[in-house]
Each structure stands twice: as C-alpha cells, then as structure tokens.
Coordinates of N, CA and C in Angstrom, one line a residue:
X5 N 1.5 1.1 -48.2 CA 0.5 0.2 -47.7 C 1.1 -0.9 -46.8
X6 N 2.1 -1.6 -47.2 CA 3.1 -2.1 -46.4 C 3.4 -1.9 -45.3
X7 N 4.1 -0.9 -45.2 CA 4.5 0.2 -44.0 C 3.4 0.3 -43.1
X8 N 2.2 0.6 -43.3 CA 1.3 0.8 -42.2 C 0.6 -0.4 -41.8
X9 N 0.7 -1.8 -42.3 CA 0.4 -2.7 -42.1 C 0.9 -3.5 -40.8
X10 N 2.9 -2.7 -41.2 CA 3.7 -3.3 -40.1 C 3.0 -2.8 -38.7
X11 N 3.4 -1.3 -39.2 CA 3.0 -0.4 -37.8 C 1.9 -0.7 -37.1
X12 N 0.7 -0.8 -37.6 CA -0.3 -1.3 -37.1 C -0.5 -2.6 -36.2
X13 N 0.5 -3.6 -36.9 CA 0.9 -4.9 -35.9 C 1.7 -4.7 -35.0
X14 N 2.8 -3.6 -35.4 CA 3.7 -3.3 -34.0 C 3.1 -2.4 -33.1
X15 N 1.9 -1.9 -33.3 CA 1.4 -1.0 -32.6 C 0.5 -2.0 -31.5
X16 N -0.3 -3.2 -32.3 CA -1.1 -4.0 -31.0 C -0.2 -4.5 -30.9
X17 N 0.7 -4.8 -31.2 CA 1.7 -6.0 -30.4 C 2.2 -5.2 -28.9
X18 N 2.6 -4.2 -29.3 CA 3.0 -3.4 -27.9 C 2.4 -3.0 -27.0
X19 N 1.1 -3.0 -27.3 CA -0.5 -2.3 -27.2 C -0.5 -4.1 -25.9
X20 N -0.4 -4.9 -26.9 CA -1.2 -6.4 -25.5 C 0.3 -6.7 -24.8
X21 N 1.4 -6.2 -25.3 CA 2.6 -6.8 -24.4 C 3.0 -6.5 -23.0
X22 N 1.8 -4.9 -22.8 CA 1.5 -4.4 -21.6 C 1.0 -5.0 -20.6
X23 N 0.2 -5.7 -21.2 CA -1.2 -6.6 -20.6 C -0.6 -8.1 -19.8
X24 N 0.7 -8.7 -20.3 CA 0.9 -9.7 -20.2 C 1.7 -9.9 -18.4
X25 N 2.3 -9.1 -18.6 CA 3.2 -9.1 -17.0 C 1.9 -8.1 -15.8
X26 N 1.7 -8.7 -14.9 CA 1.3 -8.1 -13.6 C 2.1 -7.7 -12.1
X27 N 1.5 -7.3 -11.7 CA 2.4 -6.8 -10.6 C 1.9 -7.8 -9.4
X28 N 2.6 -8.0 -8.2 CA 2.5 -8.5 -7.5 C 1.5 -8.4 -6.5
X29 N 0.5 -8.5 -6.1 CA -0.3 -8.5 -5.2 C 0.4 -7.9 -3.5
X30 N -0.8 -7.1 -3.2 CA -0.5 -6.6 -1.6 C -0.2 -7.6 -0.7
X31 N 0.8 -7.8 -0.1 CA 0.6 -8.2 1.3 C 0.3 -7.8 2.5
X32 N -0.1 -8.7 3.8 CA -0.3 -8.4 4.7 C -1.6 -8.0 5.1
X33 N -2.3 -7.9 6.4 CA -3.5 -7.8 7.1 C -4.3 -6.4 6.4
X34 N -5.2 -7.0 5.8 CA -5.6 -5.5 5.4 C -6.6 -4.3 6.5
X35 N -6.0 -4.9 7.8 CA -6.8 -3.5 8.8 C -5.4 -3.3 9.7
X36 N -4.4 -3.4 8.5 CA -3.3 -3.1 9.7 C -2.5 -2.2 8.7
X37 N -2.0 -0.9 9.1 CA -1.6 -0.1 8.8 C 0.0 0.3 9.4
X38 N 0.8 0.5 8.0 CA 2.4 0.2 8.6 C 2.6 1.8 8.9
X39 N 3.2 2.7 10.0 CA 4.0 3.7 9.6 C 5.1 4.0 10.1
X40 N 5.9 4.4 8.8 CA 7.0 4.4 9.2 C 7.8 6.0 9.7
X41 N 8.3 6.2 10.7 CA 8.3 7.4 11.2 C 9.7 7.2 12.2
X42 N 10.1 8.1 12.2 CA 11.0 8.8 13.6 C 10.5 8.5 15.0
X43 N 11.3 7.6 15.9 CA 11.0 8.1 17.4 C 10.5 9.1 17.5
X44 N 11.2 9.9 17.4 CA 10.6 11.4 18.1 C 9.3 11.9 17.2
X45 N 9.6 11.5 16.1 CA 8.6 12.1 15.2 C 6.6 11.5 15.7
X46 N 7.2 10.1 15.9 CA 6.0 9.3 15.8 C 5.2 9.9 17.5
X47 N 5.9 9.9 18.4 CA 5.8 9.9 19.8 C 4.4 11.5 19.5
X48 N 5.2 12.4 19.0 CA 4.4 13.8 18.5 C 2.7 13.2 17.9
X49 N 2.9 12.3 16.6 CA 1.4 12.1 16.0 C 0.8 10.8 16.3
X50 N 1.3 9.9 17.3 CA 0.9 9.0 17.9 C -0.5 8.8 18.3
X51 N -0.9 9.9 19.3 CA -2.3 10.1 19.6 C -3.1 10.7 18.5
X52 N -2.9 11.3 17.9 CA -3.7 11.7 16.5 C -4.1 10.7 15.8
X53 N -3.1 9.7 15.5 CA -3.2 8.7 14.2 C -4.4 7.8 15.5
X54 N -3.9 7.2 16.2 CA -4.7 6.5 16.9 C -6.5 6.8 16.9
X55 N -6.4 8.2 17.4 CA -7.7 8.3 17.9 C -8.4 8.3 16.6
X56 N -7.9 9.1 15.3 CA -8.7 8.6 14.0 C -8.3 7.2 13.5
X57 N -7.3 6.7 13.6 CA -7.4 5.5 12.7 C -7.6 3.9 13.6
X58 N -7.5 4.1 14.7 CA -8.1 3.1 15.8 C -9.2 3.5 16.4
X59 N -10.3 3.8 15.8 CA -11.5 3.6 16.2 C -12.4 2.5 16.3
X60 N -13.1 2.7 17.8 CA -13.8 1.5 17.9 C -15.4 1.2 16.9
X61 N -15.1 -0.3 16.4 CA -16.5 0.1 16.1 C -17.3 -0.8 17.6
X62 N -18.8 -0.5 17.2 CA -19.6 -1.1 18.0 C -20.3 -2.1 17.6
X63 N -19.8 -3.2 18.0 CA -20.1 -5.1 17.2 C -20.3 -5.7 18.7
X64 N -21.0 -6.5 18.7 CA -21.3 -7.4 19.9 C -19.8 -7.8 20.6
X65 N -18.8 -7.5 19.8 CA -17.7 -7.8 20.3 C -16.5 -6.6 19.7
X66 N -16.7 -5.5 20.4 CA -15.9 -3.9 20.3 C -14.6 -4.5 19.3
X67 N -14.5 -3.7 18.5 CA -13.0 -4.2 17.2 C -12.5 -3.0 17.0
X68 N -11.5 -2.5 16.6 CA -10.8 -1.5 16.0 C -11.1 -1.5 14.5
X69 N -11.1 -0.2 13.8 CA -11.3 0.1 12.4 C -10.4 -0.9 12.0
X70 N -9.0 -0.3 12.3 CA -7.6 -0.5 12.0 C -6.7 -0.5 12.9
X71 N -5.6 -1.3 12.7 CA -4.6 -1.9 13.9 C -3.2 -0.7 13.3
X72 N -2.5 -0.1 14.0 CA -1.1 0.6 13.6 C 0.1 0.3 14.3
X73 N 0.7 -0.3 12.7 CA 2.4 -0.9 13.6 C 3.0 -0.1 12.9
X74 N 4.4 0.8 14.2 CA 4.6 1.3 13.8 C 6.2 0.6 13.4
X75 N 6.8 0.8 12.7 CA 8.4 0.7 11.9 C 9.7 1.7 12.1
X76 N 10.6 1.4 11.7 CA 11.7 1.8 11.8 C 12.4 2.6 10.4
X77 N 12.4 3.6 10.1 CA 12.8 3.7 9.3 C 13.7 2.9 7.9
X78 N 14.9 2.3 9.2 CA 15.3 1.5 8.6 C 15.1 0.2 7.7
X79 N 13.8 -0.4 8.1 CA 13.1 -1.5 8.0 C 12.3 -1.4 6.5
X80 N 12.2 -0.3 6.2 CA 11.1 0.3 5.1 C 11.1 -0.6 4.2
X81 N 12.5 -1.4 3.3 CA 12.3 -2.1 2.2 C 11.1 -3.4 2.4
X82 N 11.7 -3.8 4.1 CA 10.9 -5.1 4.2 C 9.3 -5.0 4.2
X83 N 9.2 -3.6 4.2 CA 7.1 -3.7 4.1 C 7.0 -3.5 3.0
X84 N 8.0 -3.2 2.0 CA 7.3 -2.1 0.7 C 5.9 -2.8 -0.3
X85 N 5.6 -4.1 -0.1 CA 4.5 -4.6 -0.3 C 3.3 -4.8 0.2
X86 N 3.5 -3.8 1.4 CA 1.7 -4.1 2.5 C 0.8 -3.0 1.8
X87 N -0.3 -3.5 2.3 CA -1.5 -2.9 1.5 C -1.4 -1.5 2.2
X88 N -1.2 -0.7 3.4 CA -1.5 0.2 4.1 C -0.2 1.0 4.3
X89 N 0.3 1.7 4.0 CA 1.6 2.5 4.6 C 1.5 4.0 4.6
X90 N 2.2 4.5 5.6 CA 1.9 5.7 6.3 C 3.8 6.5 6.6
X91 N 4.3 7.2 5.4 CA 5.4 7.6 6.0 C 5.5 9.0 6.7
X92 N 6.2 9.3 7.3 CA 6.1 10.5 7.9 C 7.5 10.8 8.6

C-alpha cells in the first residue's frame, strides 16, 4: 500500500516536472523565410521558391506573401531559432 502510494507521487511529480521548463520562443519576422542552401544549389530553385513563396497579394498597396533570405550554409547555427526555415 506504501509502495504504490510512493509511485503514484513519483509518477505526478514527473508527470508536472514536464510542464515546468518551456522552450524558447521563435524569433524573427514571421513572413520572412530563412533558406539555407548551396550557391549553386540555390541559383537552380531560386525561381521556383520565389514564384510560389513570393507571391503578390492584391492590397491597395501590392505586398508579398513572404520575403526569402537566403543563408550560408555556414551561418545555420545563428538562425536556428527563426520561425521559417527551409534547408536544402
């Protein structure tokens, strides 16, 4: 009786200790989209990504869906918290 008393406490205890730490929130513009890609690679799906993911909408003042910067492979740690990423 004992025994399952414990367990039961160490079970919610571990059960809310989940709950207590969160993760950090996205950074960065959320209609801007990072990808990270090869020169050569990017140059190839450049016009692709564009034409679907830079579309204009139609507002009294023409906007893009989404804005695309593209990165350096080597740079990748420094975005790894933006809302949008695209590796390839």
């Amino acid at each position: 009786m004992i025994i399952k008393k414990v367990f039961i406490y160490l079970f919610i205890g571990i059960l809310f200790s989940g709950c207590i730490r969160s993760k950090p929130g996205a950074v960065g513009d959320p209609r801007e989209i990072i990808v990270c890609a090869d020169e050569e690679v990017f140059l190839q799906v450049e016009e692709s990504l564009k034409s679907v993911l830079e579309r204009e909408l139609i507002t009294p003042q023409p906007e893009k869906v989404f804005y695309i910067k593209k990165i350096d492979p080597v740079n990748l740690p420094l975005y790894k918290r933006h809302r949008h990423q695209i590796l390839i």
